[in-house]
Short mmCIF file of C-alpha atoms and ligand atoms in Angstrom, two decimals:
data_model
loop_
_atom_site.label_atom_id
_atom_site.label_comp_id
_atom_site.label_asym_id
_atom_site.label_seq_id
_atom_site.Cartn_x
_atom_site.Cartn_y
_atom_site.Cartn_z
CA UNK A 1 104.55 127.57 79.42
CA UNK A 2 106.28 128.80 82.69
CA UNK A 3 109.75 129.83 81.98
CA UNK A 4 110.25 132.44 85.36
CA UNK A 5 110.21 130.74 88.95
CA UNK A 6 111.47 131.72 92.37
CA UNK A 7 115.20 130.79 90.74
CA UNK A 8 114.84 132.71 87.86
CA UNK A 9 113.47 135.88 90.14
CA UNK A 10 115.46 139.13 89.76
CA UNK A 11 116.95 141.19 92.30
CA UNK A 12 113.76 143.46 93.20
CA UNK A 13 115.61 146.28 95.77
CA UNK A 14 113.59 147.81 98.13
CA UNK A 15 110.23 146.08 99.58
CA UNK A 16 107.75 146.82 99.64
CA UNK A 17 107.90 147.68 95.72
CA UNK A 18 105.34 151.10 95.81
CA UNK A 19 107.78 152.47 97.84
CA UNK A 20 109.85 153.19 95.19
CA UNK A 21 109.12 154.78 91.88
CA UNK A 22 108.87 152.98 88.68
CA UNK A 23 111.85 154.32 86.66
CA UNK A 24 109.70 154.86 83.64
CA UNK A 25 106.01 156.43 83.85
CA UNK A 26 103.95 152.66 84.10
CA UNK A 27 103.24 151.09 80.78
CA UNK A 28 99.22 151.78 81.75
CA UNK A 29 99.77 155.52 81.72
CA UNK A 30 100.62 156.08 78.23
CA UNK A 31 97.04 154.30 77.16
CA UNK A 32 93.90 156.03 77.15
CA UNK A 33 93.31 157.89 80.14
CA UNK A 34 90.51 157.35 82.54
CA UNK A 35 89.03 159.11 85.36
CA UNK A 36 91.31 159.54 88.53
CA UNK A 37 88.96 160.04 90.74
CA UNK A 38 89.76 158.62 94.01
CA UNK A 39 92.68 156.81 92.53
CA UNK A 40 95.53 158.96 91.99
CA UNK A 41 98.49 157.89 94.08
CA UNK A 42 96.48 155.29 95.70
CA UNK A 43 98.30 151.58 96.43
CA UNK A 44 96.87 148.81 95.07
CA UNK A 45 97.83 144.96 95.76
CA UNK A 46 96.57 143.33 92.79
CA UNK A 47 95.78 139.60 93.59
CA UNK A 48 96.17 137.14 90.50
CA UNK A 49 95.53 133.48 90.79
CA UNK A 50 95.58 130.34 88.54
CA UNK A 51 92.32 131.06 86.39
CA UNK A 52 92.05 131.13 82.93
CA UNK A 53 90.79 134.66 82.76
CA UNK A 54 94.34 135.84 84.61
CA UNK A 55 95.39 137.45 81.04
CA UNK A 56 92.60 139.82 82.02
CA UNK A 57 94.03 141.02 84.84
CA UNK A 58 96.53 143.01 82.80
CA UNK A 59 93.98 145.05 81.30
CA UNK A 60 92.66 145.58 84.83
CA UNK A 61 95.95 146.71 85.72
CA UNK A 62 96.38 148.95 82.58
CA UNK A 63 93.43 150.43 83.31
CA UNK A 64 94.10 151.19 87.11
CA UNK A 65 97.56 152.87 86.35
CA UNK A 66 96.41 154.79 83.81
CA UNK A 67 94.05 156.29 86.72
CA UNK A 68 97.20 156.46 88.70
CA UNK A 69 96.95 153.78 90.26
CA UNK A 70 100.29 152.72 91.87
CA UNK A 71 99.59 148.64 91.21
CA UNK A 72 101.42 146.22 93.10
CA UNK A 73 100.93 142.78 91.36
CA UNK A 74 100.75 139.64 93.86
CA UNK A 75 100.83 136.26 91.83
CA UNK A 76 99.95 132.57 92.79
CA UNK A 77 102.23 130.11 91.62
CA UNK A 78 99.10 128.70 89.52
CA UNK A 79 98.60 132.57 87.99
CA UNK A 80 102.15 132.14 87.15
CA UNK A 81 101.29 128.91 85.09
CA UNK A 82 98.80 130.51 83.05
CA UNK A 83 100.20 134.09 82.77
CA UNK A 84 104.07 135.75 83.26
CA UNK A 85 104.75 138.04 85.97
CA UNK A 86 107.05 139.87 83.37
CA UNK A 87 103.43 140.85 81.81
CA UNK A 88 102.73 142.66 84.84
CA UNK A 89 106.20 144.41 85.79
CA UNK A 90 105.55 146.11 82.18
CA UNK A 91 102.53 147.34 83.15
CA UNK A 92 102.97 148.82 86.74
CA UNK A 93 107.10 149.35 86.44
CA UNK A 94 106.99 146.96 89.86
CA UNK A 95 108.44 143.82 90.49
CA UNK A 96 105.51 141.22 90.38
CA UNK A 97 105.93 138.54 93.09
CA UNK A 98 104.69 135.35 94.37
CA UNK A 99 107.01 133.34 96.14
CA UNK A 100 106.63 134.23 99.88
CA UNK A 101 110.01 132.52 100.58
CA UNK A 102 111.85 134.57 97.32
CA UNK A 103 114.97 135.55 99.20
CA UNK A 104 115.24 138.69 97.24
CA UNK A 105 112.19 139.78 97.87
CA UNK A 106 111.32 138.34 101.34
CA UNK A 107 112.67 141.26 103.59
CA UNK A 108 113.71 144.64 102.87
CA UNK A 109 117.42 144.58 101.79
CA UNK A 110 119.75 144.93 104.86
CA UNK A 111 120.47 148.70 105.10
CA UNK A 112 116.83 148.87 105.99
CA UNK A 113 116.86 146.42 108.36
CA UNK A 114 115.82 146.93 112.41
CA UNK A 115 112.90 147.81 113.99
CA UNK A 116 110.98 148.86 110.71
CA UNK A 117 111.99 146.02 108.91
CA UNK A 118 108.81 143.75 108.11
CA UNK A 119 108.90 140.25 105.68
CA UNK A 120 107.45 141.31 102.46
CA UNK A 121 104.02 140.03 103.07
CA UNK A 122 103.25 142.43 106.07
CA UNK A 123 104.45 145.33 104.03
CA UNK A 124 102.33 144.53 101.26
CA UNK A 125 99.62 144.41 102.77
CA UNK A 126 100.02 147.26 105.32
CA UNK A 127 100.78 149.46 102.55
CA UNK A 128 97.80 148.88 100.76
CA UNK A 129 94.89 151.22 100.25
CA UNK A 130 92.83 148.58 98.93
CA UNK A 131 93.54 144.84 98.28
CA UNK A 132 91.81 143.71 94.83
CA UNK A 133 92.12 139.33 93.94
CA UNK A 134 90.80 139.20 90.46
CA UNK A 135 90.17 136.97 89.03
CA UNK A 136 89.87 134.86 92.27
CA UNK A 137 89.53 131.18 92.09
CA UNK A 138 87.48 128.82 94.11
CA UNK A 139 90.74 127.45 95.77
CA UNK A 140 91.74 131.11 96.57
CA UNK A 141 88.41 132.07 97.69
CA UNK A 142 87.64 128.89 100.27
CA UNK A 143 91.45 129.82 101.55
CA UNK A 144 90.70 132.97 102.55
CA UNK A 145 87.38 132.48 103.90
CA UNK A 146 88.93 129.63 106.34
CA UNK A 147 92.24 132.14 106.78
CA UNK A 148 94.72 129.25 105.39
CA UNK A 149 97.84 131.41 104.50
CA UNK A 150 99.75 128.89 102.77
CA UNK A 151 101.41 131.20 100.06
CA UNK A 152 102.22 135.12 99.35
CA UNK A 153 98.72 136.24 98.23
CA UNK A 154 96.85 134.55 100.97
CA UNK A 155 99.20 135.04 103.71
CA UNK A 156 98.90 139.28 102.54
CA UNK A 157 95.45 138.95 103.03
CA UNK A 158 95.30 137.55 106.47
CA UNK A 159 97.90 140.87 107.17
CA UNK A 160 95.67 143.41 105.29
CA UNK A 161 93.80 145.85 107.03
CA UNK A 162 92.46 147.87 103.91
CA UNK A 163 89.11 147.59 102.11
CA UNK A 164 89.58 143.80 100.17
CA UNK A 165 87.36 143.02 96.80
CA UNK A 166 87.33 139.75 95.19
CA UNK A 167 85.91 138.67 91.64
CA UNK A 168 85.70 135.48 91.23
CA UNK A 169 85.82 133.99 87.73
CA UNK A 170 85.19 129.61 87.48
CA UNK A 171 83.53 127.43 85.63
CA UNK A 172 79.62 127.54 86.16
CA UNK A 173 79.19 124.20 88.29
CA UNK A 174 82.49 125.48 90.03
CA UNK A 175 80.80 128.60 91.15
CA UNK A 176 77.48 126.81 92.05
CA UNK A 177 78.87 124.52 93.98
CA UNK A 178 78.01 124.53 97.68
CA UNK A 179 81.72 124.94 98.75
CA UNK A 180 82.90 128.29 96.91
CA UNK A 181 78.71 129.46 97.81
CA UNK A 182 79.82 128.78 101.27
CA UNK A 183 83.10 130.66 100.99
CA UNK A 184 81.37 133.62 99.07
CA UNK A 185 78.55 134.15 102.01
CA UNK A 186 81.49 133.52 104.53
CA UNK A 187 84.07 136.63 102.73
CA UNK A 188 80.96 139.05 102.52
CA UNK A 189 80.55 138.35 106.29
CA UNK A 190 83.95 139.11 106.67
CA UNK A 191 83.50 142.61 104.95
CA UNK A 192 85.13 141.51 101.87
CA UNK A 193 83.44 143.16 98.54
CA UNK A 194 82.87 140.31 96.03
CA UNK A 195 81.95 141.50 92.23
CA UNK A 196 80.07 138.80 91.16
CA UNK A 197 80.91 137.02 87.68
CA UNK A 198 78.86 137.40 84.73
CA UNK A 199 77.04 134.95 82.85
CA UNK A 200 77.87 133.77 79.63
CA UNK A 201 80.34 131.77 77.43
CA UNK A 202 83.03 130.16 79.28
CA UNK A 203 86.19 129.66 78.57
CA UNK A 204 86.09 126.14 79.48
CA UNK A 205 82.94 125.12 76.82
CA UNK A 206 80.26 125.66 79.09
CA UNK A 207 77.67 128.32 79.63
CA UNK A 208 76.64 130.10 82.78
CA UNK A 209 77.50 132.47 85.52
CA UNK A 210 81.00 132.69 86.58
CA UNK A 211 82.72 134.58 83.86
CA UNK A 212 84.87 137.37 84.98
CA UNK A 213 83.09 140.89 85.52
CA UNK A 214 84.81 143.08 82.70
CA UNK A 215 87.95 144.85 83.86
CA UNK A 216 85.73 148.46 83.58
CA UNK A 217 83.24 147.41 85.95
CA UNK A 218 85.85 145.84 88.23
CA UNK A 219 88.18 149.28 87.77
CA UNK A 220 84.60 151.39 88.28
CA UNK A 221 84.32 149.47 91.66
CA UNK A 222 87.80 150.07 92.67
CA UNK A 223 87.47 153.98 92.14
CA UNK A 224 83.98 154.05 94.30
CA UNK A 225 86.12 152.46 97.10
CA UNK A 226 89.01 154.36 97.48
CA UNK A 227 86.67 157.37 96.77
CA UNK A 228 84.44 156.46 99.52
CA UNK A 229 87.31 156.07 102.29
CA UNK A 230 88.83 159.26 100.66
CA UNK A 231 90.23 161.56 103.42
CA UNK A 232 87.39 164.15 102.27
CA UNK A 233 84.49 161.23 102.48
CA UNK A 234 81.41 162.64 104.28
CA UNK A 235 82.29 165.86 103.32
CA UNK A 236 80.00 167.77 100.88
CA UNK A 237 81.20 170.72 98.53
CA UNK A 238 80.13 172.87 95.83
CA UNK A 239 82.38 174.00 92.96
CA UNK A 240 81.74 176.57 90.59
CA UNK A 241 83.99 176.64 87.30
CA UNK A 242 83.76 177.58 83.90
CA UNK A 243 82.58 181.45 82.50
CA UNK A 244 79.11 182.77 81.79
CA UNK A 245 77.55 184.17 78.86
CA UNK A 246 75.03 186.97 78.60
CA UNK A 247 73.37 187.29 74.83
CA UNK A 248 72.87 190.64 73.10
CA UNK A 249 70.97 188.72 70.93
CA UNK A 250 69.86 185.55 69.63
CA UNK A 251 73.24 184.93 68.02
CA UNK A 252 75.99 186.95 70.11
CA UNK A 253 76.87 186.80 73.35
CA UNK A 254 79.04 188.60 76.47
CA UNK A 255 81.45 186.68 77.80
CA UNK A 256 85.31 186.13 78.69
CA UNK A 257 87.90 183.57 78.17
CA UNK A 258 88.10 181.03 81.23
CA UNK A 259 87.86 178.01 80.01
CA UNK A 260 86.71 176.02 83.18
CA UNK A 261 89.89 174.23 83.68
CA UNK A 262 90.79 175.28 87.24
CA UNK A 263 87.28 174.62 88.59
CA UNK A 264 86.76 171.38 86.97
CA UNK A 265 90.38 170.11 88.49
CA UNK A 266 89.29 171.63 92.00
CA UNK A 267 86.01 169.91 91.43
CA UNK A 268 87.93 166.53 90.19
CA UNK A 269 90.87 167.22 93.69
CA UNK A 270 88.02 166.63 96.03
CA UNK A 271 86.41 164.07 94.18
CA UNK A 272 89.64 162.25 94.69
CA UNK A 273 89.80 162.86 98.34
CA UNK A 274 86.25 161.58 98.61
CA UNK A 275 83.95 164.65 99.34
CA UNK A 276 80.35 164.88 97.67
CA UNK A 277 80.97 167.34 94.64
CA UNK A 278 78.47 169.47 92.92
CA UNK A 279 79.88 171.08 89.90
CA UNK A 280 77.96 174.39 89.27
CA UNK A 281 79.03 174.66 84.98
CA UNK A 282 78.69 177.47 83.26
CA UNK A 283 80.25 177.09 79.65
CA UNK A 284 83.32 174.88 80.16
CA UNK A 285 86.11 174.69 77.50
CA UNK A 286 87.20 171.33 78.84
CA UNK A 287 84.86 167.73 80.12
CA UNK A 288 83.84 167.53 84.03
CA UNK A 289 85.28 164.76 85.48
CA UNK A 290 83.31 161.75 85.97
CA UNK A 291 81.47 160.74 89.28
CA UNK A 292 80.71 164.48 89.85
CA UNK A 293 77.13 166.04 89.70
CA UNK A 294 76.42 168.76 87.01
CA UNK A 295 74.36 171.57 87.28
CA UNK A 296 74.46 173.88 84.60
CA UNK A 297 74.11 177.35 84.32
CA UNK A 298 75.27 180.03 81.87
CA UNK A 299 74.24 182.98 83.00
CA UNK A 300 74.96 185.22 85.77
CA UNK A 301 71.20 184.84 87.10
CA UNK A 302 71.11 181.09 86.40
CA UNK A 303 74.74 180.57 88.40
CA UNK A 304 73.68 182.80 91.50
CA UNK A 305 70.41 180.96 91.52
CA UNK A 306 71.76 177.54 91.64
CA UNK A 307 74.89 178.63 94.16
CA UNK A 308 72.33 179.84 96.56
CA UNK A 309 70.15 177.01 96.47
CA UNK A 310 72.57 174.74 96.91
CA UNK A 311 75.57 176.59 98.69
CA UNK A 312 74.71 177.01 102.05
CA UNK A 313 74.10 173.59 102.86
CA UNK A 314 77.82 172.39 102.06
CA UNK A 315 80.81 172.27 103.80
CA UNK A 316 83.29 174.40 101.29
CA UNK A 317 82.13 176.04 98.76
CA UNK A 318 85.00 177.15 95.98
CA UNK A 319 83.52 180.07 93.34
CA UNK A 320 86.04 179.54 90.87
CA UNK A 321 83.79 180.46 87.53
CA UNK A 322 84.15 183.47 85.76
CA UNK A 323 81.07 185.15 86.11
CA UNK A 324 80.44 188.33 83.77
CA UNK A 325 80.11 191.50 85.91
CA UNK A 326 77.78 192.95 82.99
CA UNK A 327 74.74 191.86 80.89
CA UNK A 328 72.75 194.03 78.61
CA UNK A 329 70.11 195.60 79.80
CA UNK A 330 67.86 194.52 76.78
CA UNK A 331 67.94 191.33 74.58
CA UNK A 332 67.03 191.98 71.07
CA UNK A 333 64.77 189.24 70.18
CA UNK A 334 65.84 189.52 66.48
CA UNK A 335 69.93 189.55 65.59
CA UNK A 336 71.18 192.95 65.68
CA UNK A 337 72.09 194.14 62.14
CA UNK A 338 75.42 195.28 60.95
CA UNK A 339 74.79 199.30 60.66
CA UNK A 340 77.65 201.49 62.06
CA UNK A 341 78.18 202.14 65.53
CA UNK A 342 76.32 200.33 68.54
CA UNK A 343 76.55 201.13 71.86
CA UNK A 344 75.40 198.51 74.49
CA UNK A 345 73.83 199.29 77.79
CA UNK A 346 74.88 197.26 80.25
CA UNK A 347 73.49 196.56 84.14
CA UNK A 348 75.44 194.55 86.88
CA UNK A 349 74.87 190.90 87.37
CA UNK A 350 74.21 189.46 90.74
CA UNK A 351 77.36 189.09 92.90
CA UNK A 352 77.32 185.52 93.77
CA UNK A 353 80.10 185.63 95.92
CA UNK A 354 78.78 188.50 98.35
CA UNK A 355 75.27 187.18 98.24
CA UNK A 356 76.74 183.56 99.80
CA UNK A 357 79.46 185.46 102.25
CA UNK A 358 76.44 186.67 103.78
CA UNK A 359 73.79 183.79 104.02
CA UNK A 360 76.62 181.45 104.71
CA UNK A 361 74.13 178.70 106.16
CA UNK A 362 76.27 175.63 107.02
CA UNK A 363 79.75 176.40 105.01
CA UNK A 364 82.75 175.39 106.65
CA UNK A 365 84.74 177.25 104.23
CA UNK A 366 84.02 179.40 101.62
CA UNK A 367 86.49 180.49 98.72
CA UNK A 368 86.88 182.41 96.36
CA UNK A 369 89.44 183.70 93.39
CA UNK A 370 90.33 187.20 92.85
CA UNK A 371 91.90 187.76 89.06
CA UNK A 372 93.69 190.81 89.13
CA UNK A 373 96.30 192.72 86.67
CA UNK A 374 97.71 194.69 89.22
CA UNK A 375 98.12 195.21 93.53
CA UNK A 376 96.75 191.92 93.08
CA UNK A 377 97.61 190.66 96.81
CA UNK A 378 96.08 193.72 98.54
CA UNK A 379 93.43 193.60 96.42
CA UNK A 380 92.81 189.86 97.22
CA UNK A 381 92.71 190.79 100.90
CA UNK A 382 90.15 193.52 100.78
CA UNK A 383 87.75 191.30 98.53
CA UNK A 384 88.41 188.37 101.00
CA UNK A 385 87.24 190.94 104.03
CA UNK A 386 84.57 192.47 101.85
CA UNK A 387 83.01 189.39 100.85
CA UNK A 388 83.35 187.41 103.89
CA UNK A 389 85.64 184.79 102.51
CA UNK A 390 87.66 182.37 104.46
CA UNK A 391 90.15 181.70 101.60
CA UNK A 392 91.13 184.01 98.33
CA UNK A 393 93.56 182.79 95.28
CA UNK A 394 95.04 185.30 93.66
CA UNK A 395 96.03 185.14 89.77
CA UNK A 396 96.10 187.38 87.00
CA UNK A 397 94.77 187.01 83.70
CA UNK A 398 98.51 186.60 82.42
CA UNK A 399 101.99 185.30 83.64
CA UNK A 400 104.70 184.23 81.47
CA UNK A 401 104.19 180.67 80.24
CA UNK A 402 100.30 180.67 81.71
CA UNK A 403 97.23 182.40 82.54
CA UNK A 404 93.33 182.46 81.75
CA UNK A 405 92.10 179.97 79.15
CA UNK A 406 95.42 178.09 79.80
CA UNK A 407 96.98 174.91 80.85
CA UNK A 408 98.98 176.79 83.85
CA UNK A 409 99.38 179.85 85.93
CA UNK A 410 101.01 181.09 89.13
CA UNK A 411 98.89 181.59 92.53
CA UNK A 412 98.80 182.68 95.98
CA UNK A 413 96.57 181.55 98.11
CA UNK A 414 95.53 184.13 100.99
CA UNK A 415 93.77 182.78 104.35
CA UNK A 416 92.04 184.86 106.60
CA UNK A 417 94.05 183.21 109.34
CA UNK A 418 96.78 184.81 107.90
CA UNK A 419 98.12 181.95 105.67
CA UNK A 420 99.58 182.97 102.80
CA UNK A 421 101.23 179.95 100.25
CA UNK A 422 102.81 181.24 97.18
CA UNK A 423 102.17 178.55 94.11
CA UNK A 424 105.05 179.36 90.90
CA UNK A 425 104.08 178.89 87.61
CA UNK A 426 102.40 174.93 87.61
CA UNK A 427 99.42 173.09 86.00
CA UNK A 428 96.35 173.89 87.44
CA UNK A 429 96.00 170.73 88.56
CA UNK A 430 98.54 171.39 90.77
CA UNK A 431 97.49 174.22 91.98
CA UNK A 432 94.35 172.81 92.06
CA UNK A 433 95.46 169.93 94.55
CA UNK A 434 97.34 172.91 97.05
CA UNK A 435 93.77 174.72 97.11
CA UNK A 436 92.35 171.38 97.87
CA UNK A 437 94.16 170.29 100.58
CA UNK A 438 94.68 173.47 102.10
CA UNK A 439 91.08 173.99 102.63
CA UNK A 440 90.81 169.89 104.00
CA UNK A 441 92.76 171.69 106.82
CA UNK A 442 90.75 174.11 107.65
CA UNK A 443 87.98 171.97 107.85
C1 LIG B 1 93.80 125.81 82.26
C2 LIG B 1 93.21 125.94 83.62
C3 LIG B 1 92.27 126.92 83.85
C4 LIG B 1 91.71 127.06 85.10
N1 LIG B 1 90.78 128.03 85.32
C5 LIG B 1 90.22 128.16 86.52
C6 LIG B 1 89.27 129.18 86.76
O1 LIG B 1 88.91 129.96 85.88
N2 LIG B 1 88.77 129.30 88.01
C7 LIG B 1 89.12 128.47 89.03
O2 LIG B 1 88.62 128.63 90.13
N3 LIG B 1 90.04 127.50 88.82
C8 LIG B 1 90.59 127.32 87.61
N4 LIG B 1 91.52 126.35 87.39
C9 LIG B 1 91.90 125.50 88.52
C10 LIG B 1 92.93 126.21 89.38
O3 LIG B 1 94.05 126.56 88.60
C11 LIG B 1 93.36 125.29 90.51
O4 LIG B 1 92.27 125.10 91.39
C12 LIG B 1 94.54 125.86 91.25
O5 LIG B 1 94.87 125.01 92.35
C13 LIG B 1 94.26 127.24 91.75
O6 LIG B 1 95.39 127.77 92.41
P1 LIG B 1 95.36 129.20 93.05
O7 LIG B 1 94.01 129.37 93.62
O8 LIG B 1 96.42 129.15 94.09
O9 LIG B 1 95.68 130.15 91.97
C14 LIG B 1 92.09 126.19 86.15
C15 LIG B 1 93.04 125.20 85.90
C16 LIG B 1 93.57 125.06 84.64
C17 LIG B 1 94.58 123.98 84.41
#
């Protein structure tokens, strides 16, 4: 079945491979997306060795990089029996390797060479933000729980100093058997996370635990790790998004036309980094993002409510929903009939954003937007000064190509320290990700 060896291997460039960019988005990408929380970006050494359920790997893989994953697939010679490393290199747009003594891919090519230069294995492994062996055999498993390095995988493991997870996948006496029971107990000692198999049909005839965990849970476990040892892990924050409503009657309603999009990516930024994140919803045009709690609230008085019940005990709180400024005084309990004119008194809501600036309680930072058609800057400033804010970003309601309810916009963010950073027209996820990690500064 093998028709690629150490021989056949093509010239790979650069080591170690997530250094460089694929040439082509990865295969992964163009499939259905999933959450990227945590995952964006990150490096992952995928481990693949000689079990039968190596084939899934790929959809592991698939499903990684279409998080955004940057996969680095490390193959045992057995993996390579059972599955081709090609299979992989379509997937992640990175040379798949195996053969620790590969000449091509062994050291960094010459120009790189001196005192950075490191054999492939080190790189790897250094590089990694998390180190993932699935499915992991009960050969693989007893060598690295005795720290026998006798090949590529094995040998990166003994050099990695990121998070490691392991899921085993054997036949059921295989995985009962003292031995690999002894190896298991001896890895979670070690620190290494093992996701157990499932039980079930085998592939070898049999019936029993030790089938592969499905790729989703393996990917879901993946995501809560580099999550948890995101740069923003420990940190707690509260992110409002989306606009409120206010009804004039059981049928109509006062509202505007934010869609939620820049909250919800704010929201889904620290996610990513790792911080605690309670979304504060009011109507939202577009989904949360997953592994973020939801706390809904559509109206002015349900929003300020749940802000300042849960606001002051964060770190950073971002108020990035539209909130109305009026709501009718009276709610007709019965819909209002068409008959000529109709005026509408209207009161003030509560302002949120003032009300917080001055309890404060434990935030770190506290931000807010300021949507303005004109002297938009100055007036930015005088709301961040008037409303005790550490942090302001300016927009207005249109710019060419963008604005409210759309994909992208132009901002400036405004510090009280004085920073100013001035964001051209870019997705608000972009912008989203500036906001993000300008405030992990200033924390
Ligand atoms: C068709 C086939 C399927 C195999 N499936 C598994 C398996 O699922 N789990 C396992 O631990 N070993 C399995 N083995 C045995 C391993 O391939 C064998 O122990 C090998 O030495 C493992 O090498 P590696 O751990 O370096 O990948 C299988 C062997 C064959 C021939």
């Amino acid at each position: 079945m093998r028709s690629i060896g150490p021989s056949g291997a093509k010239s790979s460039g650069a080591s170690p491979p997530w250094k460089r960019r694929p040439a082509r988005p990865p295969e992964g990408a163009r499939g259905r997306r999933t959450s990227r929380l945590g995952i964006e970006g990150r490096k992952i050494l995928v481990g693949v060795t000689g079990g039968v359920a190596a084939y899934k790997a790929l959809e592991i893989v698939r499903l990684l990089s279409a998080s955004g994953a940057r996969c680095q697939a490390v193959l045992t010679r057995s993996a390579t029996e059972l599955i081709r490393p090609e299979s992989f290199e379509a997937l992640t747009g990175r040379k798949a390797v195996w053969d620790l003594w590969a000449s091509d891919t062994m050291f960094r090519p010459p120009v790189a060479f001196g005192p950075e230069s490191k054999p492939i294995h080190i790189d790897m492994a250094q590089s990694a933000d998390l180190f993932l062996v699935a499915p992991a055999t009960a050969n693989v498993l007893a060598k690295m729980a005795a720290g026998i390095a006798d090949d590529l995988l094995t040998t990166a493991y003994l050099a990695a100093t990121c998070p490691v997870v392991v899921a085993p996948a054997m036949n059921v006496y295989m995985w009962n058997h003292p031995a690999t029971k002894r190896s298991v107990a001896r890895l979670v000692e070690d620190g290494v996370r093992v996701i157990e198999p499932d039980e079930g049909d085998l592939a070898c005839g049999y019936r029993g635990k030790g089938r592969l965990a499905a790729p989703e849970r393996i990917a879901l476990v993946v995501h809560e790790m580099l999550a948890a040892k995101g740069p923003l892990s420990g940190r707690s924050v509260l992110v409002t998004a989306g606009r409120t409503e206010e009804a004039l009657d059981p049928v109509r309603v006062l509202t505007n036309r934010s869609s939620g999009r820049m909250g919800t990516e704010i929201a889904r930024a620290f996610a990513a980094r790792g911080a605690d994140v309670l979304l504060v919803a009011g109507v939202l045009s577009v989904d949360p993002p997953d592994g973020v709690r939801v706390i809904e609230a559509t109206t002015a008085r349900a929003m300020s409510e749940a802000v300042l019940r849960e606001g002051p005990a964060r770190d950073v709180v971002v108020m990035a929903a539209a909130v109305g400024d009026w709501r009718p005084k009276a709610v007709s309990d019965t819909k209002l009939k068409r008959a000529g004119e109709l005026r509408l008194d209207l009161e003030p809501t509560e302002d949120i954003v003032r009300a917080l600036g001055e309890k404060r309680g434990k935030i770190r930072v506290l931000a807010g937007f300021a949507l303005e058609t004109e002297e938009a800057e100055a007036r930015g400033l005088e709301k961040m000064e008037r409303k005790n804010l550490d942090l302001i970003v300016v927009n207005r309601p249109e710019v060419p190509g963008g604005g409210i309810g759309r994909g992208s916009t132009e901002a400036v963010l405004l510090g009280r320290d004085g920073y100013r950073e001035a964001i051209g027209l870019s997705s608000k996820d972009a912008i989203a990700a500036r906001i993000v990690d300008r405030i992990a500064r200033m924390l």
